[in-house]
PDB file of C-alpha atoms in Angstrom:
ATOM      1  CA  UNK A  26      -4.765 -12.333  13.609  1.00  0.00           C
ATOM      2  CA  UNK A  27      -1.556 -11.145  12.440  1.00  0.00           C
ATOM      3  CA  UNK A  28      -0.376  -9.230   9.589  1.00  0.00           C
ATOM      4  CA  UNK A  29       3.175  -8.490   7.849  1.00  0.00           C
ATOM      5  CA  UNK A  30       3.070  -6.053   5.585  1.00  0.00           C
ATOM      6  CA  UNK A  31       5.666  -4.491   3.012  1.00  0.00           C
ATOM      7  CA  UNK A  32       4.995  -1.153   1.993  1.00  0.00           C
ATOM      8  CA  UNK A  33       7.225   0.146  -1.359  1.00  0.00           C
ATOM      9  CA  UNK A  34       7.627   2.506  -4.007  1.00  0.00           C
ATOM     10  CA  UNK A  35       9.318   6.319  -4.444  1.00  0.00           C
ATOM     11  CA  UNK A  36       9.792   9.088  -2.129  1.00  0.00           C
ATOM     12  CA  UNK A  37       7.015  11.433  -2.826  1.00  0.00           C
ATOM     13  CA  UNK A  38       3.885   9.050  -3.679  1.00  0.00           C
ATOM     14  CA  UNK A  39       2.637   8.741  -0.049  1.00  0.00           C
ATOM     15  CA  UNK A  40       3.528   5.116   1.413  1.00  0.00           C
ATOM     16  CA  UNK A  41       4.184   6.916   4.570  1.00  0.00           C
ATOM     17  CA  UNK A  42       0.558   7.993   4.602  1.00  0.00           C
ATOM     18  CA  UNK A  43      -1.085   4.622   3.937  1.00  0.00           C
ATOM     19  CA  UNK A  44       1.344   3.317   6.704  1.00  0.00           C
ATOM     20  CA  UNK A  45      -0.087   5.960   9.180  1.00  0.00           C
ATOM     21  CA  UNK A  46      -3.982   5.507   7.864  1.00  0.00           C
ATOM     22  CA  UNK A  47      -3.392   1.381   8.283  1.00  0.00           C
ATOM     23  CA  UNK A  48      -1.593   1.714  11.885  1.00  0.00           C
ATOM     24  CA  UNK A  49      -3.909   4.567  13.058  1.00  0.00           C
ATOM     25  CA  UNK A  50      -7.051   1.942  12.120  1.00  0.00           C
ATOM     26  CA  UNK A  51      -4.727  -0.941  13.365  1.00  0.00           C
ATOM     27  CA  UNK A  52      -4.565   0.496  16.709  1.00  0.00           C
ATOM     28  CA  UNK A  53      -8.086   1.632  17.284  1.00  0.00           C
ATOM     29  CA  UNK A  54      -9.113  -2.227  16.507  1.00  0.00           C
ATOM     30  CA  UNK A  55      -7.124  -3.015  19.684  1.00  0.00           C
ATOM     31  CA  UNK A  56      -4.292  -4.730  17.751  1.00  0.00           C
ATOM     32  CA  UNK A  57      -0.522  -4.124  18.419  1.00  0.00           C
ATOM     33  CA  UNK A  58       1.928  -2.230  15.672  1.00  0.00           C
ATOM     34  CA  UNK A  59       5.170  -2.190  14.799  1.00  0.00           C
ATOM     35  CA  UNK A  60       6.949   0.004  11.978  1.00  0.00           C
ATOM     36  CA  UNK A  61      10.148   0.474  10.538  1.00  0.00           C
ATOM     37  CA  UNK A  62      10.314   2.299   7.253  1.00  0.00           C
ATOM     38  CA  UNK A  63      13.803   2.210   5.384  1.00  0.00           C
ATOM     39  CA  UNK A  64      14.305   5.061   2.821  1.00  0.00           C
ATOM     40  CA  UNK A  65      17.158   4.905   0.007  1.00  0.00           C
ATOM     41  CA  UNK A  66      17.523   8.954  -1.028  1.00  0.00           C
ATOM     42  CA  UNK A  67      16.000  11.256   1.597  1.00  0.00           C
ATOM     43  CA  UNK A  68      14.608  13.116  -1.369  1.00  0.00           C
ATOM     44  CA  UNK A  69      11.435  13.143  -3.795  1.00  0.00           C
ATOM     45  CA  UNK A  70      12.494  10.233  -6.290  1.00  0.00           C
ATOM     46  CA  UNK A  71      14.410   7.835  -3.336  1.00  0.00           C
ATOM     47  CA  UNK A  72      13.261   4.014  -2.904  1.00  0.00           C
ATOM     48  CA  UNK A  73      10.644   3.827  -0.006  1.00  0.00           C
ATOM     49  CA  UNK A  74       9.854   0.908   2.192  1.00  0.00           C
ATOM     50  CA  UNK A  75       7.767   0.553   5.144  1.00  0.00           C
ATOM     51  CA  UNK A  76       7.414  -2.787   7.310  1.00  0.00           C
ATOM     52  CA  UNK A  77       4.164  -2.808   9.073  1.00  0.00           C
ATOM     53  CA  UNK A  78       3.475  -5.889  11.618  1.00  0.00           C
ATOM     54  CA  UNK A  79       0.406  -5.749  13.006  1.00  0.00           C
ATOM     55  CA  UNK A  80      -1.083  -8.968  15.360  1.00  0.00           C
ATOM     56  CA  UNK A  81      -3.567  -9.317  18.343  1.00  0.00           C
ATOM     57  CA  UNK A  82      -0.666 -10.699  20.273  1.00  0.00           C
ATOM     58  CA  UNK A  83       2.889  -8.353  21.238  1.00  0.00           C
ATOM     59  CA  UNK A  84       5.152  -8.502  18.782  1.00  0.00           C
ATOM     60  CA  UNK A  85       8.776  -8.986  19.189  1.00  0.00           C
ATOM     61  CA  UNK A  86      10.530  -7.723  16.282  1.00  0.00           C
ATOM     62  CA  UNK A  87       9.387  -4.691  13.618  1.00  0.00           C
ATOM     63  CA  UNK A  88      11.301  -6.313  10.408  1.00  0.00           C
ATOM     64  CA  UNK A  89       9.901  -8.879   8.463  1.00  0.00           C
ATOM     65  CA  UNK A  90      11.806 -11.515   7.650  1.00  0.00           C
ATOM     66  CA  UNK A  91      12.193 -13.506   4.157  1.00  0.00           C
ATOM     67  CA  UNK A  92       9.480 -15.341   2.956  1.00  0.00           C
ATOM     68  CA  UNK A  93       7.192 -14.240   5.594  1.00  0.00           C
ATOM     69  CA  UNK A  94       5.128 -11.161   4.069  1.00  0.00           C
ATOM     70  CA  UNK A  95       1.792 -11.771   3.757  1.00  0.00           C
ATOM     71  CA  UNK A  96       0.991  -8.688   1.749  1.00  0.00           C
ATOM     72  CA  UNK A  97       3.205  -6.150  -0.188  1.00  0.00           C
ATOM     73  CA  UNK A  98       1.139  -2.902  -1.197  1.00  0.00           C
ATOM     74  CA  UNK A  99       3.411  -0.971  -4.022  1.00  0.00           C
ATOM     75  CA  UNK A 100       3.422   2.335  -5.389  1.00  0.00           C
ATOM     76  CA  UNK A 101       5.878   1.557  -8.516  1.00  0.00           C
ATOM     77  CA  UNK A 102       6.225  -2.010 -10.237  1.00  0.00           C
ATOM     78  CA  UNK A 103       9.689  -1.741 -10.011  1.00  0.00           C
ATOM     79  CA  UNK A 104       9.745  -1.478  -6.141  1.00  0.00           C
ATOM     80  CA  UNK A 105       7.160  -4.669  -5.874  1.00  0.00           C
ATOM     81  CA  UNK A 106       9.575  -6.771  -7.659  1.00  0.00           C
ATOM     82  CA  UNK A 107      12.172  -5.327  -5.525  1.00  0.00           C
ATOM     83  CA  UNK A 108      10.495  -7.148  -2.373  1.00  0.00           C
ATOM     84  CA  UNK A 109       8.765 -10.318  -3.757  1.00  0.00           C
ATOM     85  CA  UNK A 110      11.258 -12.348  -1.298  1.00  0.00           C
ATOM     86  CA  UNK A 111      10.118 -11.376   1.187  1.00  0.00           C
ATOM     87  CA  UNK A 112       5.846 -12.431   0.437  1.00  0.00           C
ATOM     88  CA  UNK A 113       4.930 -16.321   1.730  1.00  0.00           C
ATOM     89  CA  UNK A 114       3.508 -18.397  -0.662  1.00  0.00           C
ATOM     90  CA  UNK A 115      -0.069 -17.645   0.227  1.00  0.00           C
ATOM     91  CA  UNK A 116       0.697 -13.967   0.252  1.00  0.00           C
ATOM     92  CA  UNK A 117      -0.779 -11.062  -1.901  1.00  0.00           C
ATOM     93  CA  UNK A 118       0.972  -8.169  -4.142  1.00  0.00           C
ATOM     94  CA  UNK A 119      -0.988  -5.183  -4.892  1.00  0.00           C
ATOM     95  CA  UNK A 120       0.628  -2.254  -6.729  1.00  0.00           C
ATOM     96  CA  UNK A 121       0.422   0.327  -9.084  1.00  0.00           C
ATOM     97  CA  UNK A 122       0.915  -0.891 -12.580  1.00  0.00           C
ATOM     98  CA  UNK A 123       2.255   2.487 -14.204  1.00  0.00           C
ATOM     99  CA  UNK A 124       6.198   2.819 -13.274  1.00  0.00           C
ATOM    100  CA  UNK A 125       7.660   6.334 -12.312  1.00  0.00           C
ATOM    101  CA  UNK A 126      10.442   6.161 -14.279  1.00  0.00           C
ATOM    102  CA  UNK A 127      13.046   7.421 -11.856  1.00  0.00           C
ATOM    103  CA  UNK A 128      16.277   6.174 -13.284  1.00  0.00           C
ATOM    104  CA  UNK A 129      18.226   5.796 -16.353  1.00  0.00           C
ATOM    105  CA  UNK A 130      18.255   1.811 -16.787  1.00  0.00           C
ATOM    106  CA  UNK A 131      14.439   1.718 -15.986  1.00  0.00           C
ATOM    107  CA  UNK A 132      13.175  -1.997 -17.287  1.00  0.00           C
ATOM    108  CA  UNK A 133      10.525  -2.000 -20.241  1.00  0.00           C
ATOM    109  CA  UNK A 134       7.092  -1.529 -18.547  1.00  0.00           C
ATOM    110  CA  UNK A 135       6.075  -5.070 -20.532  1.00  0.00           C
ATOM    111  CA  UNK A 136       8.644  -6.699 -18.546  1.00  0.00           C
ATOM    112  CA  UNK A 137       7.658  -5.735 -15.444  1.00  0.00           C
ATOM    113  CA  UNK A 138       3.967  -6.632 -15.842  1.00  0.00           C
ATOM    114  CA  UNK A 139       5.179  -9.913 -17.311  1.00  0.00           C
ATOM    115  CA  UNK A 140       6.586 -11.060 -14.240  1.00  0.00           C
ATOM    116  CA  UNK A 141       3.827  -9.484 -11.943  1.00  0.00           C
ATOM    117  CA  UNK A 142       1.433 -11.197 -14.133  1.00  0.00           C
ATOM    118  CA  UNK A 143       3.135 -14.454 -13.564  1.00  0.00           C
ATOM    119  CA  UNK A 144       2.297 -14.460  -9.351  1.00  0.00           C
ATOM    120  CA  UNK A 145      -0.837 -16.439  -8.110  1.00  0.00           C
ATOM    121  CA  UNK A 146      -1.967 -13.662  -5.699  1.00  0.00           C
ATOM    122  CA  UNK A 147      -1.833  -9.836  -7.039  1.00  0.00           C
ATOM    123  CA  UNK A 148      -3.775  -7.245  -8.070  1.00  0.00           C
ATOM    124  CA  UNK A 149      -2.613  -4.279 -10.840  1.00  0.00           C
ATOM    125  CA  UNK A 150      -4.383  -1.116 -11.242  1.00  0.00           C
ATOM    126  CA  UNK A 151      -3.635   1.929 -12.684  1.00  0.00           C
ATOM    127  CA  UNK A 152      -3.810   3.990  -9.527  1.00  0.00           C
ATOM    128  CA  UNK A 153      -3.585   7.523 -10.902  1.00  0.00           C
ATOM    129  CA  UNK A 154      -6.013   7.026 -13.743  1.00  0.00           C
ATOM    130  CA  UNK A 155      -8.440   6.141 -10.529  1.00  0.00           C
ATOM    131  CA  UNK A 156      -7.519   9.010  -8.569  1.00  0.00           C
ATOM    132  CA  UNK A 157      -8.041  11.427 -10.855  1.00  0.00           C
ATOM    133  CA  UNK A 158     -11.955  10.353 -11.465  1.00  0.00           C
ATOM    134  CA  UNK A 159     -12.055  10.337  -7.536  1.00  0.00           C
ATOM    135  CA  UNK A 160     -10.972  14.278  -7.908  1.00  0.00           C
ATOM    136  CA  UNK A 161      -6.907  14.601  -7.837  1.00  0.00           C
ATOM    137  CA  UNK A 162      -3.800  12.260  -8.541  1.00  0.00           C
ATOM    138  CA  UNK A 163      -2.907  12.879  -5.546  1.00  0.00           C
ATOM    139  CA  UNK A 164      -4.802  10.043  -3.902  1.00  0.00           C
ATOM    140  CA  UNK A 165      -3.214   7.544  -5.666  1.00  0.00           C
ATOM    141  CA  UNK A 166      -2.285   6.382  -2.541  1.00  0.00           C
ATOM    142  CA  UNK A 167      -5.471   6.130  -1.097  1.00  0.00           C
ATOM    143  CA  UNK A 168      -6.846   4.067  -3.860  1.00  0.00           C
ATOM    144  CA  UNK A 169      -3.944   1.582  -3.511  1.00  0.00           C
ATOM    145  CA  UNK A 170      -5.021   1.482   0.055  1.00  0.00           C
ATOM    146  CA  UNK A 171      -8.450   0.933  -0.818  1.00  0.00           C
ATOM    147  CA  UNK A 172      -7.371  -1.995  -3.024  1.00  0.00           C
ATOM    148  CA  UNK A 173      -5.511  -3.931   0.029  1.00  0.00           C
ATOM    149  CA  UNK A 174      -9.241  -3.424   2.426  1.00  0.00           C
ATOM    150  CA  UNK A 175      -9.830  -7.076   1.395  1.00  0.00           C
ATOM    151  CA  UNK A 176      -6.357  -8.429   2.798  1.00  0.00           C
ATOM    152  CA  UNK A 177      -6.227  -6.085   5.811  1.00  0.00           C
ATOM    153  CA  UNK A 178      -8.252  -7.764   8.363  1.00  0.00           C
ATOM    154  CA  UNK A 179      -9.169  -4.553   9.693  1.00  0.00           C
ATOM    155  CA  UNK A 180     -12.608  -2.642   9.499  1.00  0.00           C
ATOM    156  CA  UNK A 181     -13.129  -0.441   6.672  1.00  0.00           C
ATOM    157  CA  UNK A 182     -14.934   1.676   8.776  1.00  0.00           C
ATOM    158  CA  UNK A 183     -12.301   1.835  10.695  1.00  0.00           C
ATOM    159  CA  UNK A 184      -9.879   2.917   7.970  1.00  0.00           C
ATOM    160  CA  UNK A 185     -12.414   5.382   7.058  1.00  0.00           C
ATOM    161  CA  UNK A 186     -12.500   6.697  10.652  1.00  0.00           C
ATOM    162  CA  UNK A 187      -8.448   6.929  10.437  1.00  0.00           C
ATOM    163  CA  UNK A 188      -8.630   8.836   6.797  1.00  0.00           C
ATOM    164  CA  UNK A 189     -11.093  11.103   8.395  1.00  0.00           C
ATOM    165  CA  UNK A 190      -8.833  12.090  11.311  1.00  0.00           C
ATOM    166  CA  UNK A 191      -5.693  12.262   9.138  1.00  0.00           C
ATOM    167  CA  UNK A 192      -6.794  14.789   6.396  1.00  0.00           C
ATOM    168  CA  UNK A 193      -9.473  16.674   8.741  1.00  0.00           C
ATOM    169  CA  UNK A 194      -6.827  19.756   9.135  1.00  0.00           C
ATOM    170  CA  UNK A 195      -6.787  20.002   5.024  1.00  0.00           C
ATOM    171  CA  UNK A 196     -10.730  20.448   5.089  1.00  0.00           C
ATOM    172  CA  UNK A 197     -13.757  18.697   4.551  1.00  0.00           C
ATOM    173  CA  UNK A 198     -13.024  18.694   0.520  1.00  0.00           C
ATOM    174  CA  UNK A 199      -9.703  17.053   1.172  1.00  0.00           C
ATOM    175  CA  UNK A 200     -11.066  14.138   3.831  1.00  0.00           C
ATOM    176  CA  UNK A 201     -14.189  13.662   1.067  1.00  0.00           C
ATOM    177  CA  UNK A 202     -11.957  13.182  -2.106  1.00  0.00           C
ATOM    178  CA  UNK A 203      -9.289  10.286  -0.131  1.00  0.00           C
ATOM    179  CA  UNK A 204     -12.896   8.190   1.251  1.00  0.00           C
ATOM    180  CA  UNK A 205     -13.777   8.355  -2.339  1.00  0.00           C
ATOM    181  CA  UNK A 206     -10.359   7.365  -3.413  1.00  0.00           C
ATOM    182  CA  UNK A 207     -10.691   4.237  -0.772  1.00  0.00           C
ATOM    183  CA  UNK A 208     -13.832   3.272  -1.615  1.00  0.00           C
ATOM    184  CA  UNK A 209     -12.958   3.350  -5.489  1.00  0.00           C
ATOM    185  CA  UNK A 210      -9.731   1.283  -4.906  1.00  0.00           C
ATOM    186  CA  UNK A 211     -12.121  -1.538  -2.422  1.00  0.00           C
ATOM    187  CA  UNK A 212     -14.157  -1.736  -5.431  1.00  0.00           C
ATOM    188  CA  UNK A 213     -11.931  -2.282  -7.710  1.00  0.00           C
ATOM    189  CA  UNK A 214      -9.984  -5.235  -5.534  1.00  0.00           C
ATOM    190  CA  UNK A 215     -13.407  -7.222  -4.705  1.00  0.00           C
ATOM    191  CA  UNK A 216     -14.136  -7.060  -8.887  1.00  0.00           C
ATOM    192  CA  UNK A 217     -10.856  -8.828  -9.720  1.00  0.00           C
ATOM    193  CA  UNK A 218     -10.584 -11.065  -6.871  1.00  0.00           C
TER     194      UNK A 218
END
């Protein structure tokens, strides 16, 4: 088993935390890790991308090189176009399809889905519109996360086990609202598969 994964979108929307849910999980199945995250602006608003290799054999390097992503899980459409080089032929995109308009030249939203909507493997959802019937927009992460369960090759128990650890310090309320946001964004992915 082995897994490259490009993480992507804007300081601020959590792609650190679905990086540290996925490894946490990663690990417990016994599989090695490697990260390297990259941020543009060390600020709210900055381009964020994470690299997460994970395998059931060492692995040598933590960057992923061209062409050789099997999955790219984005926050902002923008940022998913940003890293399509890097996803193999057989690979899968799933990301957010409402931009955060972060800059002045932003392209026209049509545009963007146009060319998403062009790739043989992806998945859009509107992530916040999910979160918020899950109980906040902030777990727009979480049901992005949820979406990628079917690509993971790792136990969605265990993810759940990793969520639950994570957010336990926040409170029981907290850890409740992100399972729900995982399982609605799983749902979602095995629908439009």
């Amino acid at each position: 088993m082995k897994k490259d994964i490009i993480l992507s979108g804007v300081g601020g929307q959590g792609i650190l935390s679905i990086a540290t849910v996925i490894g946490r999980a990663a690990l417990k199945s016994g599989l090695y890790m490697k990260q390297a995250e990259v941020h543009g602006m060390s600020q709210r608003g900055g381009d964020v991308q994470s690299n997460l290799r994970i395998s059931d054999k060492p692995i040598a390097s933590d960057l992923i090189p061209t062409g050789k992503c099997d999955l790219i899980i984005s926050l902002e459409p923008m940022e998913a176009l940003r890293y399509l080089p890097y996803l193999n032929a057989d690979g899968w995109l799933v990301t957010n399809e409402v931009p955060l308009i972060n800059i002045p030249v932003y392209p026209a939203e049509e545009d963007l889905k146009a060319q998403i909507s062009q790739l043989p493997h992806k998945i859009m959802l509107d992530v916040n519109k999910v979160a918020k019937e899950a109980g906040s927009v902030r777990v727009a992460n979480i049901v992005l996360l949820g979406a990628t369960i079917p690509f993971l090759g790792i136990s969605y128990e265990l993810m759940q086990d990793s969520i639950r650890e994570i957010f336990q310090r926040k409170g029981e309320a907290i850890v409740e609202m992100n399972l729900k946001a995982l399982a609605s964004g799983k749902e979602i992915a095995e629908t439009l598969i």
